[in-house]
Coordinates of C-alpha atoms in Angstrom, one line a residue:
X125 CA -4.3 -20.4 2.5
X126 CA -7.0 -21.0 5.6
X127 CA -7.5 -24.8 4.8
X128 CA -3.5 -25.2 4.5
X129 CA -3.2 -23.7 7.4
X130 CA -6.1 -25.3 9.5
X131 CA -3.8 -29.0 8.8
X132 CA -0.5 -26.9 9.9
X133 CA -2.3 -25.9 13.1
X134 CA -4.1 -29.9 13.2
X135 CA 0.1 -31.1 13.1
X136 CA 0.9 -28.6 15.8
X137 CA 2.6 -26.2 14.0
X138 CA 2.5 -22.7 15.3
X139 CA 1.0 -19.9 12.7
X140 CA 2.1 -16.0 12.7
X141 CA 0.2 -13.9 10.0
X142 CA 2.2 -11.1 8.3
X143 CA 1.5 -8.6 6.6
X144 CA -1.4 -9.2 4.7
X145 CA -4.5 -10.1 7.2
X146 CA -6.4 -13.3 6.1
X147 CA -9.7 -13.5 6.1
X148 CA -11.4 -14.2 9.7
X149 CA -14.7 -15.6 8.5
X150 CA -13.0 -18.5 6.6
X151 CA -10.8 -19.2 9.3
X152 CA -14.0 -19.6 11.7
X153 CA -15.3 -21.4 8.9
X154 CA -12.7 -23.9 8.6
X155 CA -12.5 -24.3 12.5
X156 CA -9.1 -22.9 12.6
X157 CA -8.1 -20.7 16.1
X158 CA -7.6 -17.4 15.6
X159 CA -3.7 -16.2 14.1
X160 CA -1.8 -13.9 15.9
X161 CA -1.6 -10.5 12.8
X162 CA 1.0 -8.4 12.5
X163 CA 1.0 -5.0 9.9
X164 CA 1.1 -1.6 9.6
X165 CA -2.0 0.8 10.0
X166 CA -2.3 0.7 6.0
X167 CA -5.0 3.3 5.9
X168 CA -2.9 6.1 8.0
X169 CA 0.0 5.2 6.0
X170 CA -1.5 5.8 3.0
X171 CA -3.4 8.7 4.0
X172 CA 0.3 10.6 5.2
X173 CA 1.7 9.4 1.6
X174 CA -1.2 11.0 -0.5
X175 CA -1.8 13.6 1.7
X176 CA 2.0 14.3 0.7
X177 CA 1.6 15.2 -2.8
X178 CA -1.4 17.2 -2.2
X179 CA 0.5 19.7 -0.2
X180 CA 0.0 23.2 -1.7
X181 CA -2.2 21.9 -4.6
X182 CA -4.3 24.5 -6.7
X183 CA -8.2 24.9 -6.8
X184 CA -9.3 22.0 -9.2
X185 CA -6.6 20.0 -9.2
X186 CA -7.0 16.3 -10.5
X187 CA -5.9 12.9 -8.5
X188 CA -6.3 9.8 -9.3
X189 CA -5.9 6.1 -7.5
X190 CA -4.2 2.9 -8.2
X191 CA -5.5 0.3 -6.0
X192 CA -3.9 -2.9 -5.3
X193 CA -6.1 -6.3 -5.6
X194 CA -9.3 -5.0 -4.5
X195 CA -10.5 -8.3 -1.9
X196 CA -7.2 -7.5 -0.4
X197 CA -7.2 -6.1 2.5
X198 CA -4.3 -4.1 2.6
X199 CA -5.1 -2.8 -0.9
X200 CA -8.7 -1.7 0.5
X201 CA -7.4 0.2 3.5
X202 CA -4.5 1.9 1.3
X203 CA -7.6 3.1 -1.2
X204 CA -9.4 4.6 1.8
X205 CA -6.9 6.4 3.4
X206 CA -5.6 7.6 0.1
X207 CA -9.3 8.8 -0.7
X208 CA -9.8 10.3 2.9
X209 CA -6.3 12.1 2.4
X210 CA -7.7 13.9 -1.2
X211 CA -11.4 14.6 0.2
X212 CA -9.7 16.6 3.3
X213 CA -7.4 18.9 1.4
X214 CA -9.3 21.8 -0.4
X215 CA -8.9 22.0 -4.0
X216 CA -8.3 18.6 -5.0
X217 CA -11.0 16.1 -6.6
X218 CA -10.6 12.7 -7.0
X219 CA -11.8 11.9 -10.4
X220 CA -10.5 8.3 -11.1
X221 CA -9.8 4.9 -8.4
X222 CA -8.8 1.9 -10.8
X223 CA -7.5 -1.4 -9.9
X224 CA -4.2 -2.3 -11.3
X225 CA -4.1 -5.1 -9.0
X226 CA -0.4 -4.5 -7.8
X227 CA 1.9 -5.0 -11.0
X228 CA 3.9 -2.8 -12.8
X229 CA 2.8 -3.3 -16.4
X230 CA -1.0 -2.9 -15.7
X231 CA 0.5 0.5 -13.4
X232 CA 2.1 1.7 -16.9
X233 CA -1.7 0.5 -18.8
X234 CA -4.5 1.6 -16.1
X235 CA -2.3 5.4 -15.8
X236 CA -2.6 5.6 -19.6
X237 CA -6.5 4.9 -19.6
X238 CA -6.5 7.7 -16.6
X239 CA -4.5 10.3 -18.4
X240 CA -6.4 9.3 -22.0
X241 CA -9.8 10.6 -20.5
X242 CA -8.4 13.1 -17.7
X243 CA -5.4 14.9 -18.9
X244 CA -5.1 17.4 -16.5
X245 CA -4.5 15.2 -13.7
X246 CA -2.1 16.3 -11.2
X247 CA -2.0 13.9 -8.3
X248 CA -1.2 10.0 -8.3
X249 CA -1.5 7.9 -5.4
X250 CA -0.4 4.3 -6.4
X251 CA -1.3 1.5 -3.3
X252 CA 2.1 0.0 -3.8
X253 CA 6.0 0.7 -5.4
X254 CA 4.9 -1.5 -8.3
X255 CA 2.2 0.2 -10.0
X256 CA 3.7 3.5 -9.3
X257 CA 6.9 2.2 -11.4
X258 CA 4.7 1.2 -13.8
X259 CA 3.0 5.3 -13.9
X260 CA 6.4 6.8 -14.0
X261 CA 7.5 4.8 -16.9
X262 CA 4.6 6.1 -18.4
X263 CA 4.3 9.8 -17.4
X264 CA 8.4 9.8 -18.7
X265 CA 7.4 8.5 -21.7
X266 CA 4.5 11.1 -22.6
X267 CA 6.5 13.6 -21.1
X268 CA 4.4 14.4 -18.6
X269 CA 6.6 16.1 -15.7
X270 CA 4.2 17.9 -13.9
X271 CA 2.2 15.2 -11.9
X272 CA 3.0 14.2 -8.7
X273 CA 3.1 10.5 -7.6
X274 CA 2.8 9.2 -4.1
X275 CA 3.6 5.0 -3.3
X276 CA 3.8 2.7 -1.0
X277 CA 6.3 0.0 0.3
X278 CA 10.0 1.7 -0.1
X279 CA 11.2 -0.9 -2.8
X280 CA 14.9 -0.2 -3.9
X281 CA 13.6 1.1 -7.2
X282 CA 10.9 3.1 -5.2
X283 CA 13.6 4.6 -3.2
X284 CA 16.0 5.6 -5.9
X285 CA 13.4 7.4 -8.1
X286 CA 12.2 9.6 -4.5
X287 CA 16.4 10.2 -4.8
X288 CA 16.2 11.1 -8.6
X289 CA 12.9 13.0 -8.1
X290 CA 10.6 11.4 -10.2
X291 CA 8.7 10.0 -7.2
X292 CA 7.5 12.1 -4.4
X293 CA 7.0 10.0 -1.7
X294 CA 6.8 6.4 -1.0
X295 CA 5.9 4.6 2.8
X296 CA 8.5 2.5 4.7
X297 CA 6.4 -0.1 6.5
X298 CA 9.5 -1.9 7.9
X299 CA 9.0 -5.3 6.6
X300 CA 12.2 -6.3 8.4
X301 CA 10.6 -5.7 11.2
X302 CA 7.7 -7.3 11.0
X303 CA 9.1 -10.2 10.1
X304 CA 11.7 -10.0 13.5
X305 CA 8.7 -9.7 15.6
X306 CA 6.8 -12.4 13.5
X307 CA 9.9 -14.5 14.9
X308 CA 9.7 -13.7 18.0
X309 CA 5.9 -14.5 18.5
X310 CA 6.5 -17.9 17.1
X311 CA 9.0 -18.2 19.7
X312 CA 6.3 -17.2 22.4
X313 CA 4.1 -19.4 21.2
X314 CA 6.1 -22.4 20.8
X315 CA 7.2 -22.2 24.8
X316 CA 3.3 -21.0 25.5
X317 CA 3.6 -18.0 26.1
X318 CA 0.4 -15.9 25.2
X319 CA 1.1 -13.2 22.7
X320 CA -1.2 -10.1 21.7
X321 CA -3.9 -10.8 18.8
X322 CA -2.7 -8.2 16.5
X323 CA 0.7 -5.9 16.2
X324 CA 1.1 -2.5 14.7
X325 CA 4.9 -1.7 13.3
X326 CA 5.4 2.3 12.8
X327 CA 5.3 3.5 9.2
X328 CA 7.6 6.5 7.9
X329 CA 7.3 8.7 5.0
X330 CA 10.6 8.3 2.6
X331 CA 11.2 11.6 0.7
X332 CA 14.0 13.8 -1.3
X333 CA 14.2 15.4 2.8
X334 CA 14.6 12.0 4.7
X335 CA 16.3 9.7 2.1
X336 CA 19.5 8.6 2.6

């Protein structure tokens, strides 16, 4: 996207980057000015949602990962604060972290790989509502009620298997949100205004207790 975005900013266009943070080196590279970003902390996010599904877990219990796109950003950030959240909570090991690069069908593949060689696992963090879809179609169809899964994005689907209790938890990042206040800084910048280098929008855990 950088060189595309260096000839907006050439043609006066004014540039607000959501969500997803592009990469700084190639936009000093390409000569471009720096973008105003707005996201979500992605690792504390994550690290609430996994940290979620390892409340009251057993001595030797088994989680696993599904990372997003690994030269994402976002999807290196969720794997941290998902492995930060395991590593603190006594009794749970992380044996697996697998790519499965945000999409649903290579959720349902890369759990079956996981499960194949660790069985007992009892913990699944998935970096976004996608992938975890993807585990639960697969842990319904081996029959494999016992493991908890953790997500991340509060999709409609996301939300209504937290309400059916398939999935434990997933994290409202407020995309609506984001994209008002992405608004709003374009309007700031278009009369000149200076606006603030980067923007934080609060995250919330969605679960069987806050649902609606």
């Amino acid at each position: 996207l950088v060189p595309v975005l260096k000839k907006a900013e050439d043609a006066g266009i004014k540039l607000v980057n959501i969500d997803n943070r592009l990469d700084t080196e190639a936009i000093k590279k390409a000569g471009a000015q720096a973008i105003p970003f707005i996201s979500v902390d992605n690792d504390k996010a994550a690290y609430n949602s996994a940290k979620y599904i390892s409340e009251g877990a057993t001595p030797g219990t088994q989680a696993v990962i599904l990372e997003g796109i690994r030269t994402a950003d976002n999807a290196r950030q969720r794997m941290e604060g998902a492995k930060r959240a395991f590593a603190e909570t006594k009794g749970v090991r992380l044996v697996a972290s697998e790519s499965a690069n945000w999409k649903i069908d290579e959720g349902y593949r890369v759990s079956k790989q996981l499960f194949d060689k660790y069985p007992d696992i009892k913990l699944l963090f998935a970096a976004n509502d996608m992938m975890a879809l993807g585990a639960l179609k697969f842990l319904q169809e081996s029959n494999r009620t016992h493991v908890k899964v953790a997500a991340y994005d509060a999709l409609d689907e996301a939300v209504a298997e937290v309400k059916a209790g398939r999935l434990a938890v997933t994290v409202d990042q407020q995309a609506a949100e984001q994209g008002f206040q992405g608004v709003m800084l374009a309007t700031r910048l278009l009369k000149g205004e200076s606006v603030p280098a980067l923007m934080l929008i609060d995250t919330r855990l969605i679960t069987a207790a806050t649902v609606k």
